[in-house]
PDB file of C-alpha atoms in Angstrom:
ATOM      1  CA  MET G1003     -61.556  14.332 348.022  1.00 42.00           C
ATOM      2  CA  ALA G1004     -59.435  11.880 350.037  1.00 46.00           C
ATOM      3  CA  GLY G1005     -61.472   8.381 350.490  1.00 69.00           C
ATOM      4  CA  VAL G1006     -63.994   9.027 347.449  1.00 61.00           C
ATOM      5  CA  THR G1007     -63.843   6.843 344.511  1.00 66.00           C
ATOM      6  CA  THR G1008     -65.558   7.806 341.064  1.00 58.00           C
ATOM      7  CA  SER G1009     -65.746   5.263 338.509  1.00 55.00           C
ATOM      8  CA  SER G1010     -65.780   6.131 334.695  1.00 52.00           C
ATOM      9  CA  SER G1011     -69.702   5.416 335.048  1.00 56.00           C
ATOM     10  CA  GLY G1012     -69.735   8.433 337.360  1.00 62.00           C
ATOM     11  CA  PHE G1013     -70.311   5.737 340.436  1.00 72.00           C
ATOM     12  CA  THR G1014     -69.010   7.929 343.370  1.00 85.00           C
ATOM     13  CA  GLU G1015     -68.379   6.072 346.913  1.00 94.00           C
ATOM     14  CA  THR G1016     -66.361   6.774 349.801  1.00 95.00           C
ATOM     15  CA  ASP G1017     -63.378   3.928 350.884  1.00 95.00           C
ATOM     16  CA  LEU G1018     -65.664   3.159 353.975  1.00 96.00           C
ATOM     17  CA  GLY G1019     -68.850   3.008 351.885  1.00 96.00           C
ATOM     18  CA  ARG G1020     -67.283   0.619 349.716  1.00 97.00           C
ATOM     19  CA  THR G1021     -65.941  -1.336 352.421  1.00 97.00           C
ATOM     20  CA  ARG G1022     -69.577  -1.915 354.103  1.00 98.00           C
ATOM     21  CA  ARG G1023     -70.947  -2.501 350.644  1.00 98.00           C
ATOM     22  CA  ALA G1024     -68.101  -5.193 349.954  1.00 98.00           C
ATOM     23  CA  ARG G1025     -69.094  -6.746 353.566  1.00 98.00           C
ATOM     24  CA  ARG G1026     -72.860  -6.761 352.651  1.00 98.00           C
ATOM     25  CA  ILE G1027     -72.181  -8.422 349.286  1.00 98.00           C
ATOM     26  CA  GLY G1028     -70.333 -10.989 351.127  1.00 98.00           C
ATOM     27  CA  ARG G1029     -73.003 -11.585 353.385  1.00 98.00           C
ATOM     28  CA  ALA G1030     -75.330 -11.993 350.852  1.00 98.00           C
ATOM     29  CA  LEU G1031     -73.339 -14.324 348.770  1.00 98.00           C
ATOM     30  CA  THR G1032     -73.137 -16.484 351.974  1.00 98.00           C
ATOM     31  CA  ASP G1033     -77.035 -17.047 351.972  1.00 98.00           C
ATOM     32  CA  THR G1034     -77.302 -17.065 347.932  1.00 98.00           C
ATOM     33  CA  HIS G1035     -74.770 -20.277 347.767  1.00 98.00           C
ATOM     34  CA  PRO G1036     -74.502 -22.003 350.936  1.00 97.00           C
ATOM     35  CA  ASP G1037     -73.333 -24.780 348.669  1.00 96.00           C
ATOM     36  CA  ALA G1038     -69.766 -23.056 347.566  1.00 97.00           C
ATOM     37  CA  HIS G1039     -67.037 -25.558 347.522  1.00 96.00           C
ATOM     38  CA  CYS G1040     -63.687 -26.166 345.268  1.00 96.00           C
ATOM     39  CA  GLU G1041     -65.575 -27.655 342.476  1.00 95.00           C
ATOM     40  CA  LEU G1042     -62.267 -29.753 341.314  1.00 97.00           C
ATOM     41  CA  ASP G1043     -62.251 -33.496 343.045  1.00 97.00           C
ATOM     42  CA  HIS G1044     -59.536 -33.880 345.005  1.00 98.00           C
ATOM     43  CA  SER G1045     -58.128 -35.932 347.913  1.00 97.00           C
ATOM     44  CA  ASN G1046     -54.955 -34.545 348.592  1.00 98.00           C
ATOM     45  CA  PRO G1047     -52.712 -31.397 348.180  1.00 98.00           C
ATOM     46  CA  LEU G1048     -50.904 -33.226 345.100  1.00 98.00           C
ATOM     47  CA  GLU G1049     -54.395 -34.073 343.605  1.00 98.00           C
ATOM     48  CA  LEU G1050     -55.769 -30.484 343.918  1.00 98.00           C
ATOM     49  CA  ALA G1051     -52.271 -29.133 342.598  1.00 98.00           C
ATOM     50  CA  VAL G1052     -53.103 -31.216 338.998  1.00 98.00           C
ATOM     51  CA  ALA G1053     -56.368 -31.071 338.935  1.00 98.00           C
ATOM     52  CA  THR G1054     -55.881 -27.252 338.568  1.00 97.00           C
ATOM     53  CA  ILE G1055     -53.370 -27.326 336.231  1.00 97.00           C
ATOM     54  CA  LEU G1056     -55.384 -29.176 334.252  1.00 97.00           C
ATOM     55  CA  SER G1057     -58.363 -26.888 334.829  1.00 96.00           C
ATOM     56  CA  ALA G1058     -56.423 -23.881 332.439  1.00 93.00           C
ATOM     57  CA  GLN G1059     -58.740 -23.224 329.362  1.00 92.00           C
ATOM     58  CA  CYS G1060     -60.778 -26.219 330.599  1.00 94.00           C
ATOM     59  CA  THR G1061     -64.233 -26.590 332.615  1.00 92.00           C
ATOM     60  CA  ASP G1062     -64.154 -28.124 336.144  1.00 94.00           C
ATOM     61  CA  LYS G1063     -66.758 -30.805 335.196  1.00 93.00           C
ATOM     62  CA  LYS G1064     -64.653 -32.130 332.393  1.00 96.00           C
ATOM     63  CA  VAL G1065     -61.501 -32.324 334.628  1.00 98.00           C
ATOM     64  CA  ASN G1066     -63.172 -34.299 337.151  1.00 97.00           C
ATOM     65  CA  GLU G1067     -64.018 -36.689 334.396  1.00 97.00           C
ATOM     66  CA  VAL G1068     -60.547 -36.857 333.652  1.00 98.00           C
ATOM     67  CA  THR G1069     -58.548 -37.313 337.037  1.00 98.00           C
ATOM     68  CA  PRO G1070     -59.792 -40.510 338.624  1.00 98.00           C
ATOM     69  CA  LYS G1071     -58.196 -42.374 336.012  1.00 98.00           C
ATOM     70  CA  LEU G1072     -55.086 -40.106 336.236  1.00 98.00           C
ATOM     71  CA  PHE G1073     -54.949 -40.128 339.886  1.00 98.00           C
ATOM     72  CA  ALA G1074     -55.023 -43.998 339.971  1.00 98.00           C
ATOM     73  CA  ARG G1075     -52.470 -44.090 337.410  1.00 98.00           C
ATOM     74  CA  TYR G1076     -49.973 -41.462 339.165  1.00 98.00           C
ATOM     75  CA  PRO G1077     -50.811 -41.379 343.302  1.00 98.00           C
ATOM     76  CA  ARG G1078     -47.202 -39.701 343.819  1.00 98.00           C
ATOM     77  CA  ALA G1079     -44.999 -36.728 343.032  1.00 98.00           C
ATOM     78  CA  ALA G1080     -42.470 -39.368 341.905  1.00 98.00           C
ATOM     79  CA  ASP G1081     -45.246 -40.812 339.411  1.00 98.00           C
ATOM     80  CA  TYR G1082     -45.218 -37.984 337.451  1.00 98.00           C
ATOM     81  CA  ALA G1083     -41.230 -37.032 337.352  1.00 98.00           C
ATOM     82  CA  GLY G1084     -40.721 -40.323 335.978  1.00 98.00           C
ATOM     83  CA  ALA G1085     -44.223 -40.533 333.346  1.00 98.00           C
ATOM     84  CA  ASP G1086     -43.759 -41.736 330.036  1.00 98.00           C
ATOM     85  CA  ARG G1087     -44.791 -38.441 328.194  1.00 98.00           C
ATOM     86  CA  ALA G1088     -47.165 -40.327 325.594  1.00 98.00           C
ATOM     87  CA  GLU G1089     -49.175 -42.248 328.005  1.00 98.00           C
ATOM     88  CA  LEU G1090     -49.840 -38.981 330.305  1.00 98.00           C
ATOM     89  CA  GLU G1091     -50.735 -37.065 326.937  1.00 98.00           C
ATOM     90  CA  GLU G1092     -53.161 -39.251 326.439  1.00 98.00           C
ATOM     91  CA  LEU G1093     -54.722 -39.308 329.733  1.00 98.00           C
ATOM     92  CA  ILE G1094     -55.237 -35.339 329.773  1.00 98.00           C
ATOM     93  CA  ARG G1095     -55.849 -35.129 326.351  1.00 98.00           C
ATOM     94  CA  PRO G1096     -59.416 -33.892 327.121  1.00 98.00           C
ATOM     95  CA  THR G1097     -58.717 -31.342 328.735  1.00 98.00           C
ATOM     96  CA  GLY G1098     -56.801 -29.363 326.126  1.00 96.00           C
ATOM     97  CA  PHE G1099     -53.198 -28.126 325.632  1.00 97.00           C
ATOM     98  CA  TYR G1100     -52.246 -31.273 326.870  1.00 97.00           C
ATOM     99  CA  ARG G1101     -48.923 -31.548 325.674  1.00 97.00           C
ATOM    100  CA  ASN G1102     -48.051 -28.479 327.720  1.00 97.00           C
ATOM    101  CA  LYS G1103     -49.919 -29.454 330.752  1.00 98.00           C
ATOM    102  CA  THR G1104     -48.188 -32.554 330.528  1.00 98.00           C
ATOM    103  CA  ASP G1105     -44.617 -30.441 330.815  1.00 98.00           C
ATOM    104  CA  SER G1106     -45.900 -28.867 333.599  1.00 98.00           C
ATOM    105  CA  LEU G1107     -46.919 -31.998 335.448  1.00 98.00           C
ATOM    106  CA  ILE G1108     -43.520 -33.997 334.561  1.00 98.00           C
ATOM    107  CA  LYS G1109     -41.667 -30.924 335.957  1.00 98.00           C
ATOM    108  CA  LEU G1110     -43.726 -30.534 338.670  1.00 98.00           C
ATOM    109  CA  GLY G1111     -43.525 -33.940 339.936  1.00 98.00           C
ATOM    110  CA  GLN G1112     -39.280 -33.573 339.301  1.00 98.00           C
ATOM    111  CA  ALA G1113     -38.977 -30.403 341.195  1.00 98.00           C
ATOM    112  CA  LEU G1114     -41.447 -31.808 344.172  1.00 98.00           C
ATOM    113  CA  VAL G1115     -38.957 -34.995 344.466  1.00 98.00           C
ATOM    114  CA  GLU G1116     -35.952 -32.905 344.158  1.00 98.00           C
ATOM    115  CA  ARG G1117     -36.862 -30.280 346.446  1.00 98.00           C
ATOM    116  CA  TYR G1118     -39.873 -30.964 348.676  1.00 98.00           C
ATOM    117  CA  ASP G1119     -39.277 -34.857 349.434  1.00 97.00           C
ATOM    118  CA  GLY G1120     -42.505 -35.287 346.787  1.00 98.00           C
ATOM    119  CA  ARG G1121     -44.852 -33.114 348.832  1.00 98.00           C
ATOM    120  CA  ILE G1122     -46.449 -30.016 348.069  1.00 98.00           C
ATOM    121  CA  PRO G1123     -45.319 -27.099 350.036  1.00 98.00           C
ATOM    122  CA  GLY G1124     -47.851 -25.045 352.261  1.00 97.00           C
ATOM    123  CA  LYS G1125     -46.437 -21.681 352.053  1.00 97.00           C
ATOM    124  CA  LEU G1126     -47.084 -19.364 349.339  1.00 96.00           C
ATOM    125  CA  ALA G1127     -43.844 -18.377 348.653  1.00 97.00           C
ATOM    126  CA  ASP G1128     -42.603 -21.851 347.758  1.00 98.00           C
ATOM    127  CA  LEU G1129     -45.827 -22.807 345.868  1.00 98.00           C
ATOM    128  CA  VAL G1130     -44.869 -20.313 343.278  1.00 97.00           C
ATOM    129  CA  THR G1131     -41.627 -21.440 342.110  1.00 97.00           C
ATOM    130  CA  LEU G1132     -43.158 -24.768 340.929  1.00 97.00           C
ATOM    131  CA  PRO G1133     -43.600 -25.498 337.297  1.00 96.00           C
ATOM    132  CA  GLY G1134     -47.341 -25.003 336.206  1.00 95.00           C
ATOM    133  CA  ILE G1135     -48.093 -23.002 339.944  1.00 96.00           C
ATOM    134  CA  GLY G1136     -48.640 -19.430 339.557  1.00 95.00           C
ATOM    135  CA  ARG G1137     -50.292 -17.279 342.320  1.00 95.00           C
ATOM    136  CA  LYS G1138     -53.742 -18.023 341.765  1.00 94.00           C
ATOM    137  CA  THR G1139     -53.103 -21.756 341.578  1.00 95.00           C
ATOM    138  CA  ALA G1140     -51.179 -21.462 344.979  1.00 97.00           C
ATOM    139  CA  ASN G1141     -54.042 -19.779 346.631  1.00 96.00           C
ATOM    140  CA  VAL G1142     -56.474 -22.790 345.105  1.00 96.00           C
ATOM    141  CA  ILE G1143     -53.902 -25.043 346.900  1.00 97.00           C
ATOM    142  CA  LEU G1144     -53.341 -23.249 350.383  1.00 97.00           C
ATOM    143  CA  GLY G1145     -56.905 -22.262 350.674  1.00 97.00           C
ATOM    144  CA  ASN G1146     -58.467 -25.932 349.842  1.00 97.00           C
ATOM    145  CA  ALA G1147     -55.833 -28.184 350.829  1.00 97.00           C
ATOM    146  CA  PHE G1148     -54.115 -26.495 353.433  1.00 97.00           C
ATOM    147  CA  ASP G1149     -56.604 -24.157 355.288  1.00 96.00           C
ATOM    148  CA  VAL G1150     -54.768 -20.997 354.611  1.00 97.00           C
ATOM    149  CA  PRO G1151     -56.626 -18.126 354.063  1.00 96.00           C
ATOM    150  CA  GLY G1152     -56.277 -17.491 350.115  1.00 95.00           C
ATOM    151  CA  ILE G1153     -58.014 -14.806 347.417  1.00 97.00           C
ATOM    152  CA  THR G1154     -58.612 -17.100 343.951  1.00 95.00           C
ATOM    153  CA  VAL G1155     -58.585 -14.304 341.175  1.00 96.00           C
ATOM    154  CA  ASP G1156     -59.935 -15.837 338.378  1.00 94.00           C
ATOM    155  CA  THR G1157     -61.978 -14.586 335.609  1.00 94.00           C
ATOM    156  CA  HIS G1158     -65.339 -15.069 337.276  1.00 96.00           C
ATOM    157  CA  PHE G1159     -63.612 -13.364 340.384  1.00 97.00           C
ATOM    158  CA  GLN G1160     -62.035 -10.234 338.520  1.00 97.00           C
ATOM    159  CA  ARG G1161     -65.372  -9.835 336.156  1.00 98.00           C
ATOM    160  CA  LEU G1162     -67.713  -9.556 339.367  1.00 98.00           C
ATOM    161  CA  VAL G1163     -65.474  -7.446 341.590  1.00 98.00           C
ATOM    162  CA  GLN G1164     -65.209  -4.871 338.517  1.00 97.00           C
ATOM    163  CA  ARG G1165     -69.140  -5.177 337.665  1.00 97.00           C
ATOM    164  CA  TRP G1166     -69.400  -4.105 341.740  1.00 98.00           C
ATOM    165  CA  ARG G1167     -67.130  -1.234 341.302  1.00 97.00           C
ATOM    166  CA  LEU G1168     -64.919  -2.857 344.628  1.00 98.00           C
ATOM    167  CA  THR G1169     -62.030  -2.101 342.808  1.00 96.00           C
ATOM    168  CA  ALA G1170     -60.606  -0.560 339.364  1.00 95.00           C
ATOM    169  CA  GLU G1171     -57.502  -2.650 338.999  1.00 96.00           C
ATOM    170  CA  THR G1172     -57.073  -4.901 336.547  1.00 95.00           C
ATOM    171  CA  ASP G1173     -54.049  -7.066 337.284  1.00 96.00           C
ATOM    172  CA  PRO G1174     -54.710  -9.987 339.391  1.00 95.00           C
ATOM    173  CA  VAL G1175     -52.226  -9.392 342.394  1.00 95.00           C
ATOM    174  CA  LYS G1176     -53.262  -6.024 342.836  1.00 97.00           C
ATOM    175  CA  ILE G1177     -57.296  -7.254 342.498  1.00 98.00           C
ATOM    176  CA  GLU G1178     -56.074  -9.935 345.059  1.00 97.00           C
ATOM    177  CA  HIS G1179     -54.938  -7.505 347.535  1.00 97.00           C
ATOM    178  CA  ALA G1180     -57.577  -4.608 347.131  1.00 98.00           C
ATOM    179  CA  ILE G1181     -60.372  -7.051 347.749  1.00 98.00           C
ATOM    180  CA  GLY G1182     -58.229  -8.955 350.335  1.00 98.00           C
ATOM    181  CA  ALA G1183     -58.316  -5.451 352.345  1.00 98.00           C
ATOM    182  CA  LEU G1184     -62.071  -5.084 352.433  1.00 98.00           C
ATOM    183  CA  PHE G1185     -62.767  -8.589 353.819  1.00 98.00           C
ATOM    184  CA  PRO G1186     -61.521 -10.402 357.123  1.00 97.00           C
ATOM    185  CA  ARG G1187     -58.819 -12.666 356.469  1.00 97.00           C
ATOM    186  CA  ARG G1188     -60.714 -15.763 357.605  1.00 97.00           C
ATOM    187  CA  ASP G1189     -63.377 -15.386 354.535  1.00 97.00           C
ATOM    188  CA  TRP G1190     -61.234 -15.271 351.998  1.00 98.00           C
ATOM    189  CA  THR G1191     -61.047 -18.573 351.061  1.00 97.00           C
ATOM    190  CA  MET G1192     -65.089 -19.016 350.668  1.00 98.00           C
ATOM    191  CA  LEU G1193     -65.080 -15.817 349.747  1.00 98.00           C
ATOM    192  CA  SER G1194     -63.776 -16.854 346.494  1.00 98.00           C
ATOM    193  CA  HIS G1195     -65.996 -19.547 346.171  1.00 97.00           C
ATOM    194  CA  ARG G1196     -69.075 -18.149 346.582  1.00 98.00           C
ATOM    195  CA  ILE G1197     -67.887 -15.221 343.973  1.00 98.00           C
ATOM    196  CA  ILE G1198     -66.941 -17.840 341.696  1.00 97.00           C
ATOM    197  CA  PHE G1199     -69.881 -19.796 342.179  1.00 97.00           C
ATOM    198  CA  HIS G1200     -72.442 -16.695 341.556  1.00 98.00           C
ATOM    199  CA  GLY G1201     -70.191 -15.922 338.416  1.00 97.00           C
ATOM    200  CA  ARG G1202     -71.021 -19.487 336.924  1.00 95.00           C
ATOM    201  CA  ARG G1203     -74.528 -19.634 337.909  1.00 97.00           C
ATOM    202  CA  VAL G1204     -76.167 -16.083 338.017  1.00 98.00           C
ATOM    203  CA  CYS G1205     -73.576 -13.021 336.891  1.00 98.00           C
ATOM    204  CA  HIS G1206     -72.413 -14.404 333.379  1.00 97.00           C
ATOM    205  CA  ALA G1207     -70.135 -12.553 331.475  1.00 96.00           C
ATOM    206  CA  ARG G1208     -72.126 -11.910 328.124  1.00 95.00           C
ATOM    207  CA  LYS G1209     -76.288 -11.431 329.820  1.00 96.00           C
ATOM    208  CA  PRO G1210     -76.067 -11.615 333.533  1.00 98.00           C
ATOM    209  CA  ALA G1211     -79.162 -12.847 335.092  1.00 98.00           C
ATOM    210  CA  CYS G1212     -79.532  -8.940 336.702  1.00 98.00           C
ATOM    211  CA  GLY G1213     -83.733  -9.857 337.500  1.00 98.00           C
ATOM    212  CA  ALA G1214     -82.932 -12.690 339.321  1.00 98.00           C
ATOM    213  CA  CYS G1215     -80.001 -11.860 341.386  1.00 98.00           C
ATOM    214  CA  THR G1216     -79.858 -11.425 345.083  1.00 98.00           C
ATOM    215  CA  LEU G1217     -77.477  -8.074 344.713  1.00 98.00           C
ATOM    216  CA  VAL G1218     -79.788  -5.976 343.086  1.00 97.00           C
ATOM    217  CA  LYS G1219     -79.607  -3.412 345.804  1.00 97.00           C
ATOM    218  CA  LEU G1220     -75.831  -3.827 346.115  1.00 98.00           C
ATOM    219  CA  CYS G1221     -74.581  -3.462 342.409  1.00 98.00           C
ATOM    220  CA  PRO G1222     -73.805  -0.612 340.318  1.00 97.00           C
ATOM    221  CA  SER G1223     -73.868  -2.631 337.583  1.00 97.00           C
ATOM    222  CA  TYR G1224     -77.456  -3.773 337.608  1.00 97.00           C
ATOM    223  CA  GLY G1225     -79.152  -3.406 334.434  1.00 97.00           C
ATOM    224  CA  THR G1226     -75.993  -5.110 332.481  1.00 97.00           C
ATOM    225  CA  GLY G1227     -78.268  -7.941 331.695  1.00 98.00           C
ATOM    226  CA  PRO G1228     -82.074  -8.139 331.633  1.00 98.00           C
ATOM    227  CA  THR G1229     -84.098  -6.665 334.466  1.00 98.00           C
ATOM    228  CA  ASP G1230     -87.429  -8.764 333.928  1.00 98.00           C
ATOM    229  CA  PRO G1231     -87.583 -11.612 336.346  1.00 97.00           C
ATOM    230  CA  ALA G1232     -88.922 -13.859 333.598  1.00 97.00           C
ATOM    231  CA  ALA G1233     -86.147 -13.335 330.965  1.00 97.00           C
ATOM    232  CA  ALA G1234     -83.394 -12.953 334.027  1.00 98.00           C
ATOM    233  CA  ALA G1235     -84.841 -16.583 335.447  1.00 97.00           C
ATOM    234  CA  LYS G1236     -83.984 -18.430 332.047  1.00 96.00           C
ATOM    235  CA  LEU G1237     -80.130 -17.179 332.463  1.00 97.00           C
ATOM    236  CA  LEU G1238     -79.685 -18.880 335.925  1.00 97.00           C
ATOM    237  CA  LYS G1239     -78.118 -22.319 335.956  1.00 95.00           C
ATOM    238  CA  GLY G1240     -77.175 -25.543 337.848  1.00 94.00           C
ATOM    239  CA  PRO G1241     -78.637 -27.518 340.162  1.00 94.00           C
ATOM    240  CA  ARG G1242     -79.620 -24.986 342.529  1.00 96.00           C
ATOM    241  CA  ALA G1243     -80.956 -22.727 340.065  1.00 96.00           C
ATOM    242  CA  ARG G1244     -84.225 -22.616 341.193  1.00 97.00           C
ATOM    243  CA  ASP G1245     -83.162 -22.333 344.837  1.00 97.00           C
ATOM    244  CA  LEU G1246     -81.382 -19.033 343.329  1.00 98.00           C
ATOM    245  CA  ALA G1247     -84.476 -17.734 341.862  1.00 98.00           C
ATOM    246  CA  VAL G1248     -86.152 -18.200 345.346  1.00 98.00           C
ATOM    247  CA  ALA G1249     -83.785 -16.214 347.215  1.00 98.00           C
ATOM    248  CA  ALA G1250     -84.025 -13.292 344.463  1.00 98.00           C
ATOM    249  CA  GLY G1251     -87.753 -13.532 344.985  1.00 97.00           C
ATOM    250  CA  VAL G1252     -88.207 -14.820 341.534  1.00 97.00           C
ATOM    251  CA  ASP G1253     -91.149 -17.140 341.003  1.00 97.00           C
ATOM    252  CA  PRO G1254     -88.914 -20.509 340.509  1.00 97.00           C
ATOM    253  CA  GLU G1255     -91.363 -21.983 338.207  1.00 96.00           C
ATOM    254  CA  LEU G1256     -89.769 -18.984 335.774  1.00 96.00           C
ATOM    255  CA  VAL G1257     -86.296 -21.649 335.857  1.00 96.00           C
ATOM    256  CA  PRO G1258     -86.345 -23.615 332.902  1.00 94.00           C
ATOM    257  CA  VAL G1259     -85.536 -27.577 333.310  1.00 91.00           C
ATOM    258  CA  GLN G1260     -82.699 -27.176 331.448  1.00 90.00           C
ATOM    259  CA  ALA G1261     -81.314 -24.435 333.551  1.00 89.00           C
ATOM    260  CA  VAL G1262     -81.105 -27.149 336.100  1.00 86.00           C
ATOM    261  CA  VAL G1263     -79.358 -29.603 334.348  1.00 80.00           C
ATOM    262  CA  ALA G1264     -76.974 -26.916 332.805  1.00 69.00           C
ATOM    263  CA  GLU G1265     -73.234 -27.086 333.213  1.00 65.00           C
ATOM    264  CA  ALA G1266     -72.042 -23.902 335.441  1.00 63.00           C
ATOM    265  CA  PRO G1267     -69.425 -22.767 332.737  1.00 61.00           C
TER     266      PRO G1267
END
């Protein structure tokens, strides 16, 4: 039937129904995560580009521990272009894969100096031609440094939109376009932050906190994790873990102290 999608699990929904449910999910996430933002510390487009490159296979928290000294040592693209490889490697070593990342940063600096007068360009087509910057990184930069709406399909984003049956696509670019079609363009950047926040704090990969989630009535995958509020509350993470419990109608006292100080992965 035209306009009707049936998933492998038997979940059936019209295109219009999926769009309406997606918008309701978006509104619920807005209420659930009013603090959603880019968690990579930066003060300009170059710093955000560098931090995003370093964030590959590394937590944002660890990147933020490394970047203050890095940004002070290399404030301009030309500084990366002419960086001493051994020194740069040592500075970013804690983020992992430091040799590859050093190579990307030096080549990024060189490309910016040679082609863009040392500045990060503000267009997707230009950004994706730069060393170390793929489409996901480009959307992070556009949305957070240039205020150009973009959808960031990281592992959390991909996992959640698939759990919510908003798309069956598995290719990140196709996911980006599929989800973008469900929401107003102006909402794309903040939607990405809220979904990523939800993935880090509530809807975990192995054991989502289903019984302490604000999307219970909108999620076709409800029950993937524990539905008992007491068990689910223990899975919430981050400084607002108890607020998340309250938002889901769960007793915040069920959230252990260690969950509030736990690092969101």
